[in-house]
């Protein structure tokens, strides 16, 4: 079984995925996520079709700030700012609806990248269950085609 090792997470405010919000290092994607799950509906004669797809993503990092030096090679709006609770961060911590984020999980050398091309509302919180403080980021993206949710490069 192949493993996907992330070098960093790039967050953008548009689907060009240029990292203009910022990058976050030391990110772990939960083993079972991201997943693409069909949203099924029953139509004529009891047939079931996939109406759309839901992409769930959950990531953890021991970092509490965006990288000071943006790894995507651009100046990010949130460079060196707190991931949770800062005005430049697109991560909701209080139930508010933040700006949509476009995410690229950049793989280490000899790995691949995973892109969430559709905008996703990121939510976050601090977690202590692993014996250390971790920032947990999660969100759900709904797309019409299974090939729209996650792409690799």
Short mmCIF file of N, CA and C in Angstrom, two decimals:
data_model
loop_
_atom_site.label_atom_id
_atom_site.label_comp_id
_atom_site.label_asym_id
_atom_site.label_seq_id
_atom_site.Cartn_x
_atom_site.Cartn_y
_atom_site.Cartn_z
N UNK A 1 0.84 -1.17 0.00
CA UNK A 1 0.00 0.00 0.00
C UNK A 1 0.89 1.24 0.00
N UNK A 2 0.65 2.14 -0.94
CA UNK A 2 1.43 3.36 -1.04
C UNK A 2 0.97 4.38 -0.01
N UNK A 3 1.91 5.18 0.45
CA UNK A 3 1.58 6.24 1.40
C UNK A 3 1.81 7.58 0.73
N UNK A 4 0.98 8.53 1.07
CA UNK A 4 1.13 9.89 0.57
C UNK A 4 1.75 10.72 1.68
N UNK A 5 2.95 11.20 1.45
CA UNK A 5 3.66 11.99 2.44
C UNK A 5 3.59 13.45 2.02
N UNK A 6 2.99 14.28 2.85
CA UNK A 6 2.79 15.68 2.53
C UNK A 6 4.00 16.50 2.95
N UNK A 7 4.47 17.35 2.03
CA UNK A 7 5.53 18.29 2.34
C UNK A 7 4.91 19.51 3.02
N UNK A 8 3.85 20.05 2.41
CA UNK A 8 3.14 21.17 3.02
C UNK A 8 1.75 21.30 2.41
N UNK A 9 0.92 22.07 3.07
CA UNK A 9 -0.43 22.35 2.63
C UNK A 9 -0.45 23.79 2.12
N UNK A 10 -0.94 23.98 0.91
CA UNK A 10 -1.03 25.31 0.31
C UNK A 10 -2.50 25.72 0.28
N UNK A 11 -2.80 26.91 0.82
CA UNK A 11 -4.18 27.39 0.86
C UNK A 11 -4.28 28.66 0.03
N UNK A 12 -5.25 28.67 -0.89
CA UNK A 12 -5.43 29.80 -1.80
C UNK A 12 -6.85 30.33 -1.71
N UNK A 13 -7.05 31.56 -2.21
CA UNK A 13 -8.40 32.11 -2.23
C UNK A 13 -9.05 31.97 -3.60
N UNK A 14 -8.39 31.27 -4.51
CA UNK A 14 -8.94 31.03 -5.83
C UNK A 14 -8.49 29.67 -6.34
N UNK A 15 -9.16 29.18 -7.40
CA UNK A 15 -8.85 27.83 -7.87
C UNK A 15 -7.56 27.75 -8.69
N UNK A 16 -6.78 28.83 -8.74
CA UNK A 16 -5.46 28.76 -9.38
C UNK A 16 -4.44 28.08 -8.47
N UNK A 17 -4.79 27.87 -7.20
CA UNK A 17 -3.98 27.14 -6.22
C UNK A 17 -2.56 27.70 -6.10
N UNK A 18 -2.44 29.03 -6.05
CA UNK A 18 -1.11 29.65 -5.99
C UNK A 18 -0.59 29.88 -4.58
N UNK A 19 -1.33 29.50 -3.55
CA UNK A 19 -0.86 29.65 -2.18
C UNK A 19 -0.90 31.07 -1.67
N UNK A 20 -1.79 31.90 -2.21
CA UNK A 20 -1.79 33.31 -1.85
C UNK A 20 -2.33 33.60 -0.46
N UNK A 21 -2.92 32.63 0.21
CA UNK A 21 -3.29 32.79 1.62
C UNK A 21 -2.09 32.40 2.49
N UNK A 22 -1.51 31.24 2.22
CA UNK A 22 -0.35 30.79 2.97
C UNK A 22 -0.12 29.30 2.85
N UNK A 23 0.95 28.85 3.46
CA UNK A 23 1.28 27.43 3.48
C UNK A 23 1.45 26.99 4.94
N UNK A 24 1.21 25.71 5.18
CA UNK A 24 1.35 25.13 6.51
C UNK A 24 2.18 23.87 6.39
N UNK A 25 3.24 23.78 7.18
CA UNK A 25 4.12 22.60 7.17
C UNK A 25 3.69 21.60 8.23
N UNK A 26 4.30 20.41 8.18
CA UNK A 26 4.08 19.36 9.17
C UNK A 26 2.61 18.97 9.28
N UNK A 27 1.98 18.73 8.14
CA UNK A 27 0.56 18.38 8.10
C UNK A 27 0.41 16.88 7.91
N UNK A 28 -0.49 16.29 8.67
CA UNK A 28 -0.85 14.89 8.50
C UNK A 28 -2.31 14.82 8.08
N UNK A 29 -2.58 14.07 7.04
CA UNK A 29 -3.96 13.83 6.63
C UNK A 29 -4.39 12.54 7.28
N UNK A 30 -5.55 12.55 7.92
CA UNK A 30 -6.04 11.35 8.59
C UNK A 30 -6.08 10.19 7.60
N UNK A 31 -5.78 8.99 8.08
CA UNK A 31 -5.59 7.82 7.22
C UNK A 31 -6.78 7.55 6.29
N UNK A 32 -7.99 7.73 6.78
CA UNK A 32 -9.15 7.39 5.97
C UNK A 32 -9.66 8.58 5.15
N UNK A 33 -8.99 9.71 5.25
CA UNK A 33 -9.45 10.92 4.56
C UNK A 33 -8.34 11.45 3.67
N UNK A 34 -8.56 12.13 2.62
CA UNK A 34 -9.86 12.54 2.11
C UNK A 34 -10.59 11.39 1.42
N UNK A 35 -11.88 11.40 1.51
CA UNK A 35 -12.71 10.38 0.88
C UNK A 35 -13.72 11.04 -0.04
N UNK A 36 -14.15 10.29 -1.04
CA UNK A 36 -15.21 10.75 -1.93
C UNK A 36 -16.38 9.80 -1.74
N UNK A 37 -17.50 10.34 -1.25
CA UNK A 37 -18.67 9.51 -0.98
C UNK A 37 -19.84 9.98 -1.84
N UNK A 38 -20.54 9.04 -2.46
CA UNK A 38 -21.68 9.43 -3.31
C UNK A 38 -22.90 9.84 -2.49
N UNK A 39 -23.62 10.83 -2.98
CA UNK A 39 -24.92 11.21 -2.42
C UNK A 39 -25.96 10.59 -3.36
N UNK A 40 -26.63 9.56 -2.89
CA UNK A 40 -27.51 8.78 -3.75
C UNK A 40 -28.97 9.21 -3.59
N UNK A 41 -29.69 9.13 -4.70
CA UNK A 41 -31.13 9.39 -4.71
C UNK A 41 -31.82 8.25 -5.46
N UNK A 42 -33.06 8.01 -5.09
CA UNK A 42 -33.86 6.98 -5.76
C UNK A 42 -34.74 7.67 -6.80
N UNK A 43 -34.71 7.14 -8.02
CA UNK A 43 -35.50 7.70 -9.11
C UNK A 43 -36.53 6.68 -9.57
N UNK A 44 -37.09 6.85 -10.74
CA UNK A 44 -38.13 5.97 -11.27
C UNK A 44 -37.77 4.50 -11.12
N UNK A 45 -38.77 3.71 -10.84
CA UNK A 45 -38.65 2.25 -10.73
C UNK A 45 -37.66 1.82 -9.65
N UNK A 46 -37.43 2.67 -8.65
CA UNK A 46 -36.57 2.29 -7.53
C UNK A 46 -35.08 2.27 -7.85
N UNK A 47 -34.68 2.78 -8.99
CA UNK A 47 -33.26 2.81 -9.33
C UNK A 47 -32.54 3.88 -8.51
N UNK A 48 -31.32 3.59 -8.14
CA UNK A 48 -30.52 4.53 -7.34
C UNK A 48 -29.42 5.10 -8.22
N UNK A 49 -29.28 6.43 -8.18
CA UNK A 49 -28.20 7.08 -8.93
C UNK A 49 -27.40 7.96 -7.98
N UNK A 50 -26.19 8.27 -8.39
CA UNK A 50 -25.35 9.18 -7.63
C UNK A 50 -25.64 10.60 -8.12
N UNK A 51 -26.28 11.39 -7.27
CA UNK A 51 -26.66 12.75 -7.63
C UNK A 51 -25.46 13.70 -7.56
N UNK A 52 -24.63 13.53 -6.55
CA UNK A 52 -23.44 14.34 -6.37
C UNK A 52 -22.50 13.56 -5.46
N UNK A 53 -21.39 14.17 -5.12
CA UNK A 53 -20.39 13.51 -4.29
C UNK A 53 -19.93 14.46 -3.19
N UNK A 54 -19.64 13.91 -2.04
CA UNK A 54 -19.13 14.69 -0.92
C UNK A 54 -17.70 14.28 -0.65
N UNK A 55 -16.81 15.27 -0.57
CA UNK A 55 -15.41 15.04 -0.26
C UNK A 55 -15.17 15.54 1.16
N UNK A 56 -14.79 14.64 2.05
CA UNK A 56 -14.48 14.99 3.43
C UNK A 56 -12.97 15.04 3.59
N UNK A 57 -12.48 16.05 4.26
CA UNK A 57 -11.04 16.14 4.48
C UNK A 57 -10.79 16.58 5.92
N UNK A 58 -9.82 15.94 6.56
CA UNK A 58 -9.39 16.32 7.90
C UNK A 58 -7.88 16.24 7.95
N UNK A 59 -7.28 17.31 8.46
CA UNK A 59 -5.82 17.39 8.53
C UNK A 59 -5.41 17.83 9.92
N UNK A 60 -4.25 17.39 10.35
CA UNK A 60 -3.71 17.78 11.66
C UNK A 60 -2.29 18.31 11.46
N UNK A 61 -1.94 19.29 12.28
CA UNK A 61 -0.58 19.80 12.27
C UNK A 61 -0.19 20.21 13.68
N UNK A 62 1.08 20.10 14.00
CA UNK A 62 1.56 20.58 15.29
C UNK A 62 1.86 22.07 15.24
N UNK A 63 1.76 22.65 14.04
CA UNK A 63 2.01 24.08 13.87
C UNK A 63 0.79 24.88 14.31
N UNK A 64 1.01 26.06 14.85
CA UNK A 64 -0.09 26.94 15.23
C UNK A 64 -0.14 28.18 14.34
N UNK A 65 0.87 28.32 13.46
CA UNK A 65 0.93 29.48 12.56
C UNK A 65 1.17 29.01 11.12
N UNK A 66 0.76 29.87 10.18
CA UNK A 66 1.14 29.66 8.79
C UNK A 66 2.66 29.82 8.70
N UNK A 67 3.28 29.20 7.70
CA UNK A 67 4.72 29.32 7.52
C UNK A 67 5.12 30.78 7.36
N UNK A 68 6.23 31.17 7.98
CA UNK A 68 6.72 32.55 7.86
C UNK A 68 7.19 32.83 6.44
N UNK A 69 7.80 31.82 5.81
CA UNK A 69 8.21 31.92 4.42
C UNK A 69 7.33 31.00 3.61
N UNK A 70 6.49 31.56 2.78
CA UNK A 70 5.52 30.80 1.99
C UNK A 70 6.25 29.85 1.05
N UNK A 71 5.97 28.55 1.17
CA UNK A 71 6.67 27.55 0.37
C UNK A 71 6.20 27.48 -1.07
N UNK A 72 5.07 28.14 -1.37
CA UNK A 72 4.57 28.15 -2.74
C UNK A 72 5.28 29.21 -3.58
N UNK A 73 6.16 29.98 -2.96
CA UNK A 73 6.95 30.95 -3.71
C UNK A 73 6.27 32.30 -3.91
N UNK A 74 5.21 32.56 -3.20
CA UNK A 74 4.52 33.86 -3.29
C UNK A 74 4.40 34.44 -1.88
N UNK A 75 4.04 35.68 -1.79
CA UNK A 75 3.76 36.28 -0.49
C UNK A 75 2.31 36.00 -0.13
N UNK A 76 2.10 35.29 0.96
CA UNK A 76 0.75 34.94 1.38
C UNK A 76 0.17 35.97 2.33
N UNK A 77 -1.13 36.16 2.26
CA UNK A 77 -1.81 37.13 3.14
C UNK A 77 -1.69 36.75 4.60
N UNK A 78 -1.54 35.46 4.90
CA UNK A 78 -1.50 35.01 6.29
C UNK A 78 -0.12 34.51 6.71
N UNK A 79 0.93 34.80 5.94
CA UNK A 79 2.27 34.34 6.30
C UNK A 79 2.61 34.74 7.73
N UNK A 80 3.02 33.76 8.54
CA UNK A 80 3.45 33.92 9.93
C UNK A 80 2.30 34.34 10.87
N UNK A 81 1.06 34.24 10.42
CA UNK A 81 -0.09 34.55 11.27
C UNK A 81 -0.64 33.26 11.87
N UNK A 82 -1.40 33.39 12.94
CA UNK A 82 -2.03 32.23 13.58
C UNK A 82 -3.00 31.56 12.62
N UNK A 83 -3.02 30.22 12.63
CA UNK A 83 -3.96 29.48 11.79
C UNK A 83 -5.38 29.66 12.31
N UNK A 84 -5.53 29.63 13.62
CA UNK A 84 -6.85 29.76 14.24
C UNK A 84 -7.02 31.17 14.81
N UNK A 85 -8.09 31.85 14.43
CA UNK A 85 -8.46 33.09 15.06
C UNK A 85 -7.85 34.37 14.52
N UNK A 86 -7.00 34.30 13.52
CA UNK A 86 -6.40 35.53 12.97
C UNK A 86 -7.27 36.06 11.83
N UNK A 87 -7.28 37.37 11.67
CA UNK A 87 -8.12 38.01 10.64
C UNK A 87 -7.77 37.56 9.22
N UNK A 88 -6.50 37.22 8.95
CA UNK A 88 -6.10 36.80 7.61
C UNK A 88 -6.30 35.31 7.36
N UNK A 89 -6.64 34.57 8.39
CA UNK A 89 -6.82 33.13 8.26
C UNK A 89 -8.23 32.82 7.76
N UNK A 90 -8.36 31.91 6.79
CA UNK A 90 -9.69 31.53 6.29
C UNK A 90 -10.34 30.40 7.10
N UNK A 91 -9.80 30.11 8.28
CA UNK A 91 -10.30 29.01 9.09
C UNK A 91 -11.30 29.53 10.12
N UNK A 92 -12.50 28.95 10.12
CA UNK A 92 -13.53 29.34 11.07
C UNK A 92 -13.32 28.61 12.39
N UNK A 93 -13.39 29.35 13.49
CA UNK A 93 -13.27 28.73 14.81
C UNK A 93 -14.53 28.95 15.64
N UNK A 94 -15.49 29.72 15.11
CA UNK A 94 -16.66 30.08 15.92
C UNK A 94 -17.98 29.88 15.19
N UNK A 95 -17.99 29.10 14.15
CA UNK A 95 -19.22 28.83 13.43
C UNK A 95 -19.55 29.84 12.35
N UNK A 96 -18.72 30.87 12.22
CA UNK A 96 -18.94 31.84 11.15
C UNK A 96 -18.56 31.21 9.82
N UNK A 97 -19.09 31.76 8.74
CA UNK A 97 -18.75 31.23 7.42
C UNK A 97 -17.58 32.06 6.88
N UNK A 98 -16.41 31.45 6.78
CA UNK A 98 -15.25 32.16 6.27
C UNK A 98 -15.27 32.19 4.75
N UNK A 99 -14.26 32.78 4.18
CA UNK A 99 -14.10 32.72 2.73
C UNK A 99 -13.76 31.29 2.33
N UNK A 100 -14.15 30.91 1.13
CA UNK A 100 -13.81 29.57 0.65
C UNK A 100 -12.30 29.46 0.46
N UNK A 101 -11.79 28.28 0.75
CA UNK A 101 -10.37 28.00 0.56
C UNK A 101 -10.21 26.95 -0.53
N UNK A 102 -9.15 27.07 -1.26
CA UNK A 102 -8.79 26.10 -2.29
C UNK A 102 -7.48 25.48 -1.83
N UNK A 103 -7.47 24.18 -1.70
CA UNK A 103 -6.38 23.49 -1.02
C UNK A 103 -5.58 22.63 -1.98
N UNK A 104 -4.28 22.69 -1.80
CA UNK A 104 -3.36 21.80 -2.52
C UNK A 104 -2.46 21.15 -1.49
N UNK A 105 -2.50 19.82 -1.44
CA UNK A 105 -1.62 19.06 -0.57
C UNK A 105 -0.39 18.70 -1.40
N UNK A 106 0.71 19.34 -1.10
CA UNK A 106 1.92 19.18 -1.90
C UNK A 106 2.74 18.04 -1.33
N UNK A 107 2.97 17.03 -2.16
CA UNK A 107 3.70 15.85 -1.73
C UNK A 107 5.20 16.05 -1.70
N UNK A 108 5.87 15.23 -0.91
CA UNK A 108 7.34 15.24 -0.85
C UNK A 108 7.89 14.80 -2.21
N UNK A 109 9.19 14.91 -2.38
CA UNK A 109 9.84 14.47 -3.61
C UNK A 109 9.47 13.02 -3.89
N UNK A 110 9.23 12.70 -5.15
CA UNK A 110 8.83 11.37 -5.61
C UNK A 110 7.43 10.98 -5.14
N UNK A 111 6.64 11.94 -4.70
CA UNK A 111 5.25 11.69 -4.35
C UNK A 111 4.39 12.50 -5.33
N UNK A 112 3.14 12.67 -5.06
CA UNK A 112 2.25 13.40 -5.94
C UNK A 112 1.54 14.48 -5.12
N UNK A 113 0.80 15.34 -5.79
CA UNK A 113 0.02 16.39 -5.13
C UNK A 113 -1.46 16.04 -5.22
N UNK A 114 -2.22 16.43 -4.21
CA UNK A 114 -3.68 16.28 -4.25
C UNK A 114 -4.27 17.68 -4.20
N UNK A 115 -5.19 17.96 -5.12
CA UNK A 115 -5.79 19.28 -5.20
C UNK A 115 -7.29 19.18 -4.96
N UNK A 116 -7.81 20.05 -4.10
CA UNK A 116 -9.25 20.18 -3.92
C UNK A 116 -9.64 21.43 -4.69
N UNK A 117 -10.03 21.24 -5.94
CA UNK A 117 -10.29 22.36 -6.85
C UNK A 117 -11.53 23.16 -6.47
N UNK A 118 -12.51 22.52 -5.88
CA UNK A 118 -13.70 23.26 -5.46
C UNK A 118 -13.41 23.98 -4.15
N UNK A 119 -14.06 25.10 -3.94
CA UNK A 119 -13.87 25.83 -2.69
C UNK A 119 -14.43 25.07 -1.51
N UNK A 120 -13.73 25.13 -0.42
CA UNK A 120 -14.12 24.41 0.79
C UNK A 120 -14.10 25.39 1.96
N UNK A 121 -15.08 25.30 2.85
CA UNK A 121 -15.08 26.11 4.07
C UNK A 121 -14.30 25.34 5.12
N UNK A 122 -13.18 25.90 5.53
CA UNK A 122 -12.33 25.24 6.53
C UNK A 122 -12.78 25.62 7.94
N UNK A 123 -12.84 24.63 8.79
CA UNK A 123 -13.11 24.83 10.21
C UNK A 123 -11.90 24.31 10.97
N UNK A 124 -11.71 24.79 12.18
CA UNK A 124 -10.55 24.33 12.92
C UNK A 124 -10.72 24.43 14.42
N UNK A 125 -9.89 23.67 15.12
CA UNK A 125 -9.87 23.70 16.58
C UNK A 125 -8.54 23.12 17.05
N UNK A 126 -8.22 23.35 18.33
CA UNK A 126 -7.04 22.74 18.93
C UNK A 126 -7.44 21.45 19.61
N UNK A 127 -6.59 20.43 19.46
CA UNK A 127 -6.88 19.12 20.02
C UNK A 127 -5.68 18.68 20.86
N UNK A 128 -5.96 18.00 21.96
CA UNK A 128 -4.92 17.55 22.87
C UNK A 128 -4.91 16.03 23.03
N UNK A 129 -5.66 15.32 22.21
CA UNK A 129 -5.84 13.87 22.41
C UNK A 129 -4.60 13.04 22.13
N UNK A 130 -3.63 13.56 21.40
CA UNK A 130 -2.41 12.80 21.09
C UNK A 130 -1.27 13.15 22.04
N UNK A 131 -1.58 13.80 23.15
CA UNK A 131 -0.56 14.13 24.13
C UNK A 131 0.21 15.39 23.80
N UNK A 132 -0.23 16.13 22.80
CA UNK A 132 0.39 17.41 22.45
C UNK A 132 -0.68 18.29 21.82
N UNK A 133 -0.41 19.57 21.73
CA UNK A 133 -1.36 20.47 21.10
C UNK A 133 -1.24 20.32 19.59
N UNK A 134 -2.37 20.04 18.94
CA UNK A 134 -2.41 19.96 17.48
C UNK A 134 -3.53 20.86 16.97
N UNK A 135 -3.31 21.45 15.80
CA UNK A 135 -4.35 22.20 15.13
C UNK A 135 -5.04 21.27 14.15
N UNK A 136 -6.34 21.12 14.27
CA UNK A 136 -7.11 20.24 13.40
C UNK A 136 -7.89 21.12 12.42
N UNK A 137 -7.75 20.85 11.14
CA UNK A 137 -8.49 21.54 10.09
C UNK A 137 -9.39 20.53 9.40
N UNK A 138 -10.64 20.90 9.16
CA UNK A 138 -11.54 19.97 8.49
C UNK A 138 -12.57 20.73 7.67
N UNK A 139 -13.13 20.05 6.71
CA UNK A 139 -14.15 20.65 5.88
C UNK A 139 -14.78 19.62 4.97
N UNK A 140 -15.85 20.03 4.31
CA UNK A 140 -16.59 19.17 3.40
C UNK A 140 -16.83 19.92 2.10
N UNK A 141 -16.62 19.25 1.01
CA UNK A 141 -16.81 19.83 -0.31
C UNK A 141 -17.82 18.97 -1.06
N UNK A 142 -18.83 19.59 -1.66
CA UNK A 142 -19.79 18.84 -2.46
C UNK A 142 -19.59 19.18 -3.92
N UNK A 143 -19.45 18.15 -4.76
CA UNK A 143 -19.23 18.33 -6.19
C UNK A 143 -20.21 17.47 -6.97
N UNK A 144 -20.42 17.81 -8.22
CA UNK A 144 -21.36 17.06 -9.05
C UNK A 144 -20.74 15.83 -9.69
N UNK A 145 -19.45 15.86 -9.91
CA UNK A 145 -18.76 14.73 -10.54
C UNK A 145 -17.66 14.24 -9.61
N UNK A 146 -17.49 12.93 -9.53
CA UNK A 146 -16.45 12.37 -8.66
C UNK A 146 -15.07 12.84 -9.09
N UNK A 147 -14.89 13.19 -10.34
CA UNK A 147 -13.58 13.63 -10.80
C UNK A 147 -13.32 15.10 -10.48
N UNK A 148 -14.33 15.83 -10.01
CA UNK A 148 -14.16 17.23 -9.66
C UNK A 148 -13.61 17.44 -8.25
N UNK A 149 -13.82 16.50 -7.37
CA UNK A 149 -13.48 16.69 -5.96
C UNK A 149 -12.00 16.68 -5.68
N UNK A 150 -11.33 15.60 -6.04
CA UNK A 150 -9.91 15.46 -5.81
C UNK A 150 -9.21 15.19 -7.12
N UNK A 151 -8.14 15.90 -7.37
CA UNK A 151 -7.33 15.61 -8.55
C UNK A 151 -5.89 15.48 -8.09
N UNK A 152 -5.10 14.78 -8.86
CA UNK A 152 -3.69 14.62 -8.53
C UNK A 152 -2.84 15.20 -9.65
N UNK A 153 -1.65 15.60 -9.27
CA UNK A 153 -0.71 16.09 -10.26
C UNK A 153 0.69 15.65 -9.91
#
